[in-house]
PDB file of C-alpha atoms in Angstrom:
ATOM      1  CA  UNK A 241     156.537 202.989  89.658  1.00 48.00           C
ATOM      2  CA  UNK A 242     156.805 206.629  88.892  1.00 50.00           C
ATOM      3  CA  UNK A 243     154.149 210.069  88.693  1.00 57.00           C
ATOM      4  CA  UNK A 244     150.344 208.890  87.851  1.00 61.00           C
ATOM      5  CA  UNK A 245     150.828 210.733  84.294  1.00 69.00           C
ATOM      6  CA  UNK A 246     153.167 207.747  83.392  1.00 80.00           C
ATOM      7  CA  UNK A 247     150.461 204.876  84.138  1.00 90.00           C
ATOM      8  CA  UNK A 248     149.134 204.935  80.661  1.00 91.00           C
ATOM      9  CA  UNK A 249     152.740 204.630  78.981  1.00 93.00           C
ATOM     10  CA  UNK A 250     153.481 201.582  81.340  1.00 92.00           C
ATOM     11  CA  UNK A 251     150.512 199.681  80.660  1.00 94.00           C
ATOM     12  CA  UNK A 252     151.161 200.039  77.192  1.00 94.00           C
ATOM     13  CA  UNK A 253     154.910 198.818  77.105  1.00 94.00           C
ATOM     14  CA  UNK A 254     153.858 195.916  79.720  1.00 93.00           C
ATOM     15  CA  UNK A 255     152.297 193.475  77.015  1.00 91.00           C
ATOM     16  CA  UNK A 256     155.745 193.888  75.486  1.00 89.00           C
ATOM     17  CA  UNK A 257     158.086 193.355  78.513  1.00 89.00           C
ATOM     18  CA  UNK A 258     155.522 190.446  79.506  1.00 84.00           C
ATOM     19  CA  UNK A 259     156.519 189.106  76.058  1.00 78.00           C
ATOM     20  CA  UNK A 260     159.750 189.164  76.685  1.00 78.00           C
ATOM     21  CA  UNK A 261     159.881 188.036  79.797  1.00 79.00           C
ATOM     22  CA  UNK A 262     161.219 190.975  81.552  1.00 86.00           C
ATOM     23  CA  UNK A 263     159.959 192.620  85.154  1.00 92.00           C
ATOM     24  CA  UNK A 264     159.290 196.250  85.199  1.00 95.00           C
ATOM     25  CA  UNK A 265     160.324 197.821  88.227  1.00 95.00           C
ATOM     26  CA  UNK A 266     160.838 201.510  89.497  1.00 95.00           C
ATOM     27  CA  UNK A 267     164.207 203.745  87.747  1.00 94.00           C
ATOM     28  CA  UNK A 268     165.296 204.846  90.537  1.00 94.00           C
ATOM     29  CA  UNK A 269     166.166 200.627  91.382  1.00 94.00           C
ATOM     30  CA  UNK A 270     167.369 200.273  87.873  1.00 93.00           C
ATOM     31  CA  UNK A 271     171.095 198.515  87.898  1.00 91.00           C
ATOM     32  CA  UNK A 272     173.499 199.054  84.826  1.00 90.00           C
ATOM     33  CA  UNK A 273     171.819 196.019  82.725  1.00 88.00           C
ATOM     34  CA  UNK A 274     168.485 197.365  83.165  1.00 92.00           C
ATOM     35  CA  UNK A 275     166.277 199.489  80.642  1.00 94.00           C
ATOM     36  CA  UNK A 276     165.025 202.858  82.066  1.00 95.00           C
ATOM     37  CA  UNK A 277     162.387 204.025  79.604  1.00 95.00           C
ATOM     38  CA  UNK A 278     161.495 207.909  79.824  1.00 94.00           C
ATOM     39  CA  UNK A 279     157.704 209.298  79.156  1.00 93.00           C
ATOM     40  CA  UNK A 280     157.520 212.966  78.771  1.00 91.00           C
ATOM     41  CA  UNK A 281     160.569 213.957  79.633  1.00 92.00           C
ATOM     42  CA  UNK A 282     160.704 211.671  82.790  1.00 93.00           C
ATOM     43  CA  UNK A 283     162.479 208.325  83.467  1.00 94.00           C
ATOM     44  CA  UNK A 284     158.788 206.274  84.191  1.00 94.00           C
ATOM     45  CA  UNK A 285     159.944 202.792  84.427  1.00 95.00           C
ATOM     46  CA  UNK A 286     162.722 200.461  84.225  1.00 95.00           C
ATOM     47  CA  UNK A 287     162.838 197.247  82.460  1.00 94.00           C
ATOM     48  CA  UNK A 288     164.917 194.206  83.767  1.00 92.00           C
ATOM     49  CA  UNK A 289     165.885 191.852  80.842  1.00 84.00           C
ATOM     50  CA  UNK A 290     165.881 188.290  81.730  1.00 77.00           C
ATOM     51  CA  UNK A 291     168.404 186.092  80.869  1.00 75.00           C
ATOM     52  CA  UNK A 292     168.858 184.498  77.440  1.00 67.00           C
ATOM     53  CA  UNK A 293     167.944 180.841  79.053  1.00 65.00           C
ATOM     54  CA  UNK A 294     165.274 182.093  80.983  1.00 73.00           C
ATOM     55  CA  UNK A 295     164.174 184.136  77.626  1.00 79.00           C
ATOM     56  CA  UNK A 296     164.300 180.695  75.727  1.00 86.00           C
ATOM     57  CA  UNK A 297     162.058 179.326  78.409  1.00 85.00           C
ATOM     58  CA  UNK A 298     159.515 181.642  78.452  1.00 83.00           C
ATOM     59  CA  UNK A 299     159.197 181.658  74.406  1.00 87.00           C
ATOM     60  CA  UNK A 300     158.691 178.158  75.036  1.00 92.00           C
ATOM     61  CA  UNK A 301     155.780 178.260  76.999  1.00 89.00           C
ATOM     62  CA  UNK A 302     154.456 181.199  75.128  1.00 88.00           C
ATOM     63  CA  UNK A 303     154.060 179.216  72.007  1.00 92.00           C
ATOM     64  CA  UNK A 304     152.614 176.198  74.096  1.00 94.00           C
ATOM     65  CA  UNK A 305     150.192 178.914  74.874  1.00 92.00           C
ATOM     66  CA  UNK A 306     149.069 179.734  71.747  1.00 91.00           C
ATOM     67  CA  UNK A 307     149.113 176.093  70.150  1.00 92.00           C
ATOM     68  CA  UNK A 308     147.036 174.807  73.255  1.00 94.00           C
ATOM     69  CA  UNK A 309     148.927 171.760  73.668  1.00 95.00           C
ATOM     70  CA  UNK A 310     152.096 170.462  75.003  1.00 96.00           C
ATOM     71  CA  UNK A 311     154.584 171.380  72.154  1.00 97.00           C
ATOM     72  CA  UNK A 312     155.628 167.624  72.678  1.00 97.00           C
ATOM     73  CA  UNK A 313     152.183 166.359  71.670  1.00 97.00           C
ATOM     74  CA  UNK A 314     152.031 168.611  67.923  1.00 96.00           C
ATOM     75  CA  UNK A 315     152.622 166.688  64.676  1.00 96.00           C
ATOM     76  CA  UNK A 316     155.962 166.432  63.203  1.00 96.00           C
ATOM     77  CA  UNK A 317     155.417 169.121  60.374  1.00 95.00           C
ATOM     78  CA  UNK A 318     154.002 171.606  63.296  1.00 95.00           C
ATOM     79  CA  UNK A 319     157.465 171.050  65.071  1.00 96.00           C
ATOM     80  CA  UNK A 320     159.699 171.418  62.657  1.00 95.00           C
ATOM     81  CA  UNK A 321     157.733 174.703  62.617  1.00 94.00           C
ATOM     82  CA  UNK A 322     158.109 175.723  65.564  1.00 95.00           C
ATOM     83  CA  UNK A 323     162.470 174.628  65.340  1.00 96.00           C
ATOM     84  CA  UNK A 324     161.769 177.464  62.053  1.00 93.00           C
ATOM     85  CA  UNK A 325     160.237 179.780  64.561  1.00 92.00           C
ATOM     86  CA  UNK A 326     162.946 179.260  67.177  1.00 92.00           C
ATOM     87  CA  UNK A 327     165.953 179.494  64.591  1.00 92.00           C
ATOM     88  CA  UNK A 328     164.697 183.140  63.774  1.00 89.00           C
ATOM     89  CA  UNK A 329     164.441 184.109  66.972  1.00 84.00           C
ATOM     90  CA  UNK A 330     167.867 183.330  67.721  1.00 84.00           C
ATOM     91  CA  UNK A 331     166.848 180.262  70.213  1.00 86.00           C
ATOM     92  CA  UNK A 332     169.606 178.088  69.068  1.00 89.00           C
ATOM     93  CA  UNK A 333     172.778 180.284  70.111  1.00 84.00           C
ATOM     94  CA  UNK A 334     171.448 180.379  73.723  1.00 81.00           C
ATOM     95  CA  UNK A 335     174.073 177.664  76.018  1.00 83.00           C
ATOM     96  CA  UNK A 336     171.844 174.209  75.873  1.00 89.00           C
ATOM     97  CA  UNK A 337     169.066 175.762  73.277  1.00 91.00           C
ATOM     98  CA  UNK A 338     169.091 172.818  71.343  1.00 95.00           C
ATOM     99  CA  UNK A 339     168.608 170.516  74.225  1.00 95.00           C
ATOM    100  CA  UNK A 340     166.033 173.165  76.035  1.00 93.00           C
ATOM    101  CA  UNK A 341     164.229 172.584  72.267  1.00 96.00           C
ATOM    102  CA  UNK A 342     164.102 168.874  72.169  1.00 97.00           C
ATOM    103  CA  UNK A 343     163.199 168.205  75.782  1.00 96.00           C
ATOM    104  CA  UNK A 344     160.433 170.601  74.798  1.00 96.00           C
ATOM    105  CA  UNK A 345     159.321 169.395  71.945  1.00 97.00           C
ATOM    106  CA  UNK A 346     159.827 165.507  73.170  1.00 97.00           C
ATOM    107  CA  UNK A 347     162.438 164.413  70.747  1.00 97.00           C
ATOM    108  CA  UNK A 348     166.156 163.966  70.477  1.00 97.00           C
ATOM    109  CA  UNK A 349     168.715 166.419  70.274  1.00 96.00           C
ATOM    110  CA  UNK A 350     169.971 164.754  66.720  1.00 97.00           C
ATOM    111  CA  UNK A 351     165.911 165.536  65.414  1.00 96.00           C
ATOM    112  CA  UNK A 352     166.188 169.325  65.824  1.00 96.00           C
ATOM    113  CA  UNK A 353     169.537 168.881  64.163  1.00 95.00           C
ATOM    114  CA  UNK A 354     167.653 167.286  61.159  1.00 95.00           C
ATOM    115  CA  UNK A 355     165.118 170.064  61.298  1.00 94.00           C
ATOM    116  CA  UNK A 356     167.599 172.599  61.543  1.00 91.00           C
ATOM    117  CA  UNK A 357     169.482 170.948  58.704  1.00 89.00           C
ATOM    118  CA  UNK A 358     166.453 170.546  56.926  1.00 80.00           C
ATOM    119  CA  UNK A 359     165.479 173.929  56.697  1.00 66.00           C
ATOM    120  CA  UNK A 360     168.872 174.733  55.183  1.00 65.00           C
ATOM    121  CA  UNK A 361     168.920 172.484  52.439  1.00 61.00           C
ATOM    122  CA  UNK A 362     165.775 173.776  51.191  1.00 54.00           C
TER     123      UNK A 362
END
């Protein structure tokens, strides 16, 4: 990407844009909607920031990652978590989030309602 001096700094921030879903790639290709990070005074890297549906996918199959199982095959308390999990992370204001969520989790689009719902009558 950049000078050798910036390696360290990159493969620190590229858990993060990994998280995230992002793709680093060099500053001097970095378009308006891009990140360019700087590391001592240089730019060192450039993050591109996926899409919000594409983001909403890839949270998705980071946290079937984690449970080790299909999201569709957890319990119903365990979804309903992950709907909790979801709402804070802004999942449901994405176009189609809710049904990304159910197809996901392998129930209707009127259950995450009732999840959502549920959550704020508690």
């Amino acid at each position: 990407m950049s000078g050798a001096g910036d390696e360290p700094f990159i493969a620190a921030v590229k858990p993060l844009v990994d998280a995230m879903g992002g793709e680093m790639i060099p500053p001097d290709e970095a378009g308006s909607d891009d990140v360019v990070l700087a590391w001592e005074g240089r730019d060192a890297v450039a993050v591109r920031l996926p899409q919000l549906a594409d983001s909403l996918d890839h949270i998705l199959a980071a946290m079937e990652r984690r449970k080790g199982v299909p999201l569709a095959d957890l319990d119903r308390r365990a979804k309903q978590e992950v709907v909790r999990i979801l709402e804070a992370r802004g999942a449901f204001s994405v176009r189609h989030g809710v049904e990304t969520v159910a197809s996901a989790l392998g129930v209707s689009r009127f259950t995450v309602y009732n999840y959502l719902n549920r959550e704020k009558g508690a």
